[in-house]
Structure formats: C-alpha cells, structure tokens
Amino acid sequence: MRWAVILKLIREFTRPRLSYKRSLLNPAQLFIISFMGLIVIGALLLMLPKATYGGINFVDALFTSTSAVCVTGLIVVDTSSFFTPLGQTLIMLLIQAGGLGILTFASYFSYFFKGGSTYENQLALSDMTNSEKIGEVFTTVKRILTITFLIEFIGAVLIFFNLDKALIPSFSERIYFSVFHSISAFCNAGFSTLPNGMMETSYVYNYPLQFIIVVIFVFGGLGFPIVINSVRYIKHLIARYILWFVEKKNNYRPWILTLSNKINLLTTGILIVLGTVIIYIKEYYNVLGNHAGVGKIITALFAATTPRTAGFNSIDFSQMHFSSIIIIIFLMWVGASPASTGGGIKTSTFAIATLNYLSLAKGKRKIEIFRREVADISVRRAFAVMSLSLLVIGSSVFLISHYDNHIPLLDIAFESFSAYSTVGLSLGITGDLSNESKMVLLATMLIGRVSMLTILIAFFKKVKQANYHYPSDEILIN
C-alpha cells in the first residue's frame, strides 16, 4: 500500500514535467504565425531610413513585405527606384525566406543549434516536406536546401553570362542582378530590379535570358518532392542502363516515379503547351507583333508560364485580348505544383477535379489513373481547396469593388486572382488602390500563401474518429 501511494505521488508530481516540451501551438498555427512574424519584421526593416530613398509609410512597407514573403510580386512602389541597395537586399532575403518557408528554416537550424529536435517538431516537418518516414525529415530538408541553392546558383551563373555588359558595366552590379533575379525566379516571386521588369526595352528582346528565367521558375514551381523524386528516378534509369550494358542485367524497379509526381508533371506539361499555343495564336498580331520567329515562341512561352505564380512580365498584360486575359486568370488560379515555391490551387488539385468529372461521366465510383486509385481523402481535399479559393477570391473582389468602385471589375478580379495565387501580375492598378484595398490584397496574399485549409485546421479542434457510421443517403446535385 505504501509503495502504491509513493508511485501515485511520483506520477502526479512528474506529470507537468512530462508535458514540458509539448508545443503550445499546433504545426498549422506555428506555420501561420511564423509567416506573419516574418512579414511584420520585414515591414519594419523596410521602413529603415537607409532602406528607401524618400521614406515609406507603414501600409506600403507592410504590403511590400507581404508580397515578398508570400512570393507574390505585386508592388505599390517601384522596387528599382524607390528602394536603396539595402532595401532591395532585404526584399531578396524576404523572398528567399518566404520561398523556402520560415518554419523549414527555423526547424532546420534549431536542429543544429539545440543539438536535436522534438518528436512533435519532426511530425510537423514531415508533413511540410512530404517525408514518408519521420527519420527522413531532416535528410529531406537538407535536400530541399541543397536543391534550392544549387538551382539558384546555376541560374545566377547563366543569367550573368547572358547579360549585356553595356547595360550593366559594373561587374559587382551584374553579379547582384543575377543573384536577385535567380532567387526571385526560383521562388516564383516576380520581383525585379528593372523599372518595367522583363518588359524593359533593353531586355525584352534578350530571348536567351528570358528562356533561362522561364526554366528557373518552372523548376521552382514543380515542387521539392517532385524534383527529389525525379532525380531519384533519373539516377535509377542511368544505373539501370549502365548495368544492362555492362552485365546484361535488367535492374528494373517499378513505381520509383510516384503517382503524385506523374499527375503533376503531366498536368504541368499540358498547361505549359496549351497555354503557349493559345497565347501564340491569339496574340500573334497583338502583343507578340513586335517579335519574330523564335522570339514569338519564347515570348508566348514566357507569357504562358509566368501566370503559374512566377509573376515576371515580358509583355503588357493590359494590352492583351479579353479572351487571353481570361486564360491568364485561369492559369493563375491553377498555379504551381504542391510543396513548391508557387501558389494557386495547385496542379494536382485541378487534375483530381478533372479526373473526377471524367470518372463520373463514365459511371465509375472511383478515380483511376496509371493503374492506381486516387484516395478519397485526396479528392475531398482537392474540392475543399477549390471551393475555399473561390470563396476567398470572391470576398477579395467584393471588398475591393466596395472600396475602389471606380476600377473596372476585370482589373479587380485579375488583381485578386493574382494575389491569392501569389502570382504578382497586374493590369496596372496596384499602386492606385486605396489603403483599405491594399490591406484586402495583403490578407489575400497571406491566405493564398498559407492556404485557407491550413487556417481552418489551425483554428478548428481536431475531433477523434468515432467507430460508428450513420446510414448514408444521396443528395440531389443536378
């Protein structure tokens, strides 16, 4: 009896100590707060006297910081003439931190500074990095950082060698230009140190430079799991063919390329090709009229890929045909691939929705592709993401129309889709918006970056799965 009392006392006194290392915030809340904290810090830094040439008010600083951290690219002041080299460097660092995810950075470096990481943090990070095993979490993060800095370095080198020395005589300025645009492109931010971006007269016909930037932001928009999985698949192919030629053995391994990878790569490829062809045909004599031959193709490719959250512009989107602008809005809404630096509802979401209505039309009860069945939870998430995106974008359009009712609806809708999908393209109204509308766009960018579903998960308490089922019943749809 005495030992039972002692054990009871020990258990009661040690209970608080056992829960000492539990996080007060769930991963979703930590993710959102990390982004909001970085945005506020970025805004305060951009308000430093040496960050701008003539000072900046808090709303514009907050908007610029949000646009950089959420890797959007919408600007209310000209980056090249308004911000000093220090201010531009701060924007570049905010883009890099936002592109990789502040939580990834914090978790990765705390792992080294603290000599390890809690089990709960590893669970949170495994969800962010799409790691299949908890033990692979930090290996995956290392790969993410390695791939990011490697692609950005290669991109900066290629940009550097395709710059006209007559335009930027200084060697150090050419290096800075290359690094800034490589980071901005890979993170799908769309910020540029040029007054008119890639539309600048001296750069608009530099097709090799434009093509390099396209390749960089397409890589950034593919997503880290896809890039890592694709690298693994390419390694397997090389090893397989080497073994075949040397030892005549077939070392084939099925399903190295995952179903998610296949769907996203296929959807990305289709959207790039269809978008380029449509813009090439529709804008041949319009915004592409000043280009010729290969230049038309590369400019059309640039215009078709940049809406998928990159945000750079080599043409004036406000001069495009109305029908072409609708295509651009659609491409912005779809956006990039999951777990990438881009935004939008994501290619996998759009692909699942398309496969769903095709399977319904055929009378199927499940979605099948590549001899695999898409999990029901993926379908539910896809439609939740789509409906929530339209709800947020619709609210943004409504509020901006209320605060700035003199602006055409198409311009407002374009701006709202661009903000939610963290694209950064505009029909030229961003700088003319009222402070209230700027705050609406600011919130839209943040929600688009962290996703509305993540916000709901952060504030809704998880319920335990019950072991009972109610009788199911069908609801009339149409």
Coordinates of N, CA, C and O in Angstrom, one line a residue, residues 277-334:
V277 N 0.5 27.7 -76.9 CA -0.1 27.6 -78.2 C -1.3 28.6 -78.3 O -1.4 29.3 -79.3
I278 N -2.1 28.7 -77.2 CA -3.3 29.6 -77.3 C -2.8 31.0 -77.3 O -3.3 31.8 -78.1
I279 N -1.9 31.4 -76.5 CA -1.4 32.8 -76.5 C -0.6 33.1 -77.8 O -0.8 34.2 -78.3
Y280 N 0.1 32.2 -78.3 CA 0.8 32.4 -79.6 C -0.2 32.7 -80.7 O 0.0 33.6 -81.5
I281 N -1.3 31.9 -80.8 CA -2.2 32.1 -81.8 C -3.1 33.3 -81.7 O -3.2 34.1 -82.6
K282 N -3.5 33.6 -80.4 CA -4.4 34.7 -80.2 C -3.7 36.0 -80.2 O -4.3 37.1 -80.6
E283 N -2.5 36.1 -79.7 CA -1.7 37.3 -79.6 C -0.7 37.5 -80.7 O 0.2 38.4 -80.6
Y284 N -0.7 36.7 -81.8 CA 0.3 36.7 -82.8 C 0.5 38.1 -83.4 O 1.6 38.6 -83.6
Y285 N -0.6 38.8 -83.7 CA -0.6 40.1 -84.3 C -0.8 41.3 -83.3 O -0.8 42.4 -83.6
N286 N -0.9 40.9 -82.0 CA -1.2 41.9 -81.0 C 0.0 42.1 -80.1 O 1.0 42.8 -80.6
V287 N 0.1 41.6 -78.9 CA 1.3 41.9 -78.1 C 2.6 41.1 -78.5 O 3.7 41.5 -78.2
L288 N 2.4 40.1 -79.4 CA 3.6 39.4 -80.0 C 4.0 40.0 -81.3 O 4.9 39.5 -81.9
G289 N 3.3 41.1 -81.7 CA 3.5 41.6 -83.0 C 4.9 42.2 -83.2 O 5.5 42.2 -84.4
N290 N 5.6 42.7 -82.2 CA 6.9 43.2 -82.3 C 8.0 42.2 -82.3 O 9.2 42.5 -82.4
H291 N 7.7 40.9 -82.1 CA 8.6 39.8 -82.0 C 8.5 39.0 -83.3 O 7.5 39.1 -84.0
A292 N 9.6 38.3 -83.6 CA 9.6 37.5 -84.9 C 10.3 36.1 -84.6 O 11.1 36.0 -83.7
G293 N 9.8 35.1 -85.4 CA 10.5 33.8 -85.4 C 10.4 33.2 -84.0 O 9.4 33.1 -83.4
V294 N 11.6 32.8 -83.6 CA 11.8 32.1 -82.3 C 11.4 33.0 -81.1 O 10.9 32.6 -80.1
G295 N 11.6 34.3 -81.4 CA 11.2 35.3 -80.4 C 9.7 35.3 -80.0 O 9.4 35.5 -78.8
K296 N 8.9 35.1 -81.0 CA 7.4 35.0 -80.7 C 7.1 33.8 -79.8 O 6.3 33.8 -78.9
I297 N 7.8 32.6 -80.1 CA 7.6 31.4 -79.3 C 8.0 31.6 -77.9 O 7.3 31.2 -77.0
I298 N 9.2 32.1 -77.7 CA 9.8 32.3 -76.4 C 8.9 33.3 -75.6 O 8.6 33.1 -74.4
T299 N 8.5 34.4 -76.2 CA 7.6 35.3 -75.5 C 6.3 34.8 -75.2 O 5.8 35.0 -74.1
A300 N 5.7 33.9 -76.1 CA 4.5 33.3 -75.8 C 4.6 32.2 -74.7 O 3.8 32.1 -73.8
L301 N 5.8 31.5 -74.7 CA 6.1 30.6 -73.6 C 6.2 31.3 -72.3 O 5.7 30.9 -71.2
F302 N 6.9 32.5 -72.3 CA 7.1 33.3 -71.1 C 5.7 33.7 -70.5 O 5.4 33.6 -69.3
A303 N 4.9 34.2 -71.5 CA 3.5 34.7 -71.1 C 2.6 33.6 -70.5 O 1.8 33.8 -69.7
A304 N 2.9 32.3 -71.0 CA 2.0 31.2 -70.6 C 2.5 30.6 -69.3 O 1.7 30.0 -68.6
T305 N 3.8 30.7 -69.0 CA 4.3 30.0 -67.8 C 4.4 31.0 -66.6 O 4.2 30.6 -65.4
T306 N 4.5 32.3 -66.8 CA 4.6 33.2 -65.7 C 3.4 33.4 -64.9 O 3.4 33.7 -63.7
P307 N 2.1 33.2 -65.5 CA 0.9 33.3 -64.7 C 0.8 32.2 -63.6 O 0.1 32.3 -62.7
R308 N 1.6 31.1 -63.9 CA 1.5 30.0 -62.9 C 2.4 30.3 -61.8 O 3.3 29.5 -61.4
T309 N 2.2 31.5 -61.2 CA 2.7 32.1 -60.0 C 4.1 32.7 -60.1 O 4.7 33.1 -59.1
A310 N 4.7 32.8 -61.3 CA 6.1 33.4 -61.4 C 6.0 34.9 -61.2 O 6.8 35.5 -60.5
G311 N 5.1 35.6 -62.0 CA 4.9 37.0 -61.8 C 5.8 37.9 -62.7 O 5.6 39.1 -62.6
F312 N 6.8 37.4 -63.4 CA 7.5 38.2 -64.3 C 6.7 38.6 -65.5 O 5.8 37.8 -65.9
N313 N 7.0 39.7 -66.2 CA 6.2 40.0 -67.4 C 7.1 40.6 -68.4 O 7.9 41.5 -68.2
S314 N 7.1 40.0 -69.6 CA 7.8 40.4 -70.8 C 6.9 41.1 -71.8 O 7.3 41.6 -72.8
I315 N 5.6 41.1 -71.5 CA 4.6 41.8 -72.3 C 3.6 42.6 -71.4 O 3.6 42.3 -70.2
D316 N 2.9 43.5 -72.0 CA 1.9 44.3 -71.2 C 0.6 43.5 -71.2 O -0.1 43.5 -72.2
F317 N 0.3 42.9 -70.1 CA -0.9 42.1 -70.0 C -2.2 42.9 -70.2 O -3.2 42.4 -70.6
S318 N -2.1 44.2 -69.9 CA -3.3 45.0 -70.1 C -3.7 45.2 -71.5 O -4.8 45.6 -71.9
Q319 N -2.7 45.0 -72.4 CA -2.9 45.2 -73.9 C -3.4 43.9 -74.5 O -3.6 43.9 -75.8
M320 N -3.5 42.8 -73.8 CA -3.9 41.5 -74.4 C -5.4 41.5 -74.7 O -6.2 42.3 -74.1
H321 N -5.9 40.6 -75.5 CA -7.3 40.5 -75.8 C -8.0 40.0 -74.5 O -7.4 39.3 -73.7
F322 N -9.3 40.4 -74.4 CA -10.1 40.0 -73.3 C -10.1 38.5 -73.0 O -9.9 38.0 -71.9
S323 N -10.2 37.7 -74.1 CA -10.2 36.2 -74.0 C -8.9 35.7 -73.5 O -8.8 34.7 -72.8
S324 N -7.8 36.4 -73.9 CA -6.5 35.9 -73.5 C -6.3 36.2 -72.0 O -5.7 35.4 -71.3
I325 N -6.8 37.3 -71.5 CA -6.8 37.7 -70.1 C -7.5 36.6 -69.3 O -7.1 36.2 -68.2
I326 N -8.6 36.1 -69.8 CA -9.4 35.1 -69.1 C -8.5 33.8 -69.0 O -8.5 33.1 -67.9
I327 N -7.8 33.5 -70.0 CA -6.9 32.3 -70.0 C -5.8 32.5 -68.9 O -5.5 31.6 -68.2
I328 N -5.3 33.8 -68.9 CA -4.2 34.1 -67.9 C -4.8 33.9 -66.5 O -4.1 33.4 -65.6
I329 N -6.0 34.4 -66.2 CA -6.7 34.3 -64.9 C -6.8 32.8 -64.6 O -6.6 32.4 -63.4
F330 N -7.2 32.0 -65.5 CA -7.3 30.5 -65.3 C -6.0 29.9 -64.9 O -5.9 29.1 -63.9
L331 N -4.9 30.3 -65.6 CA -3.6 29.7 -65.4 C -3.1 30.2 -64.0 O -2.5 29.4 -63.3
M332 N -3.5 31.4 -63.6 CA -3.1 31.9 -62.3 C -3.8 31.1 -61.2 O -3.2 30.8 -60.2
W333 N -5.1 30.8 -61.4 CA -5.9 30.1 -60.4 C -5.3 28.7 -60.2 O -5.2 28.3 -59.1
V334 N -4.9 28.0 -61.3 CA -4.4 26.7 -61.1 C -3.0 26.7 -60.4 O -2.8 26.0 -59.5

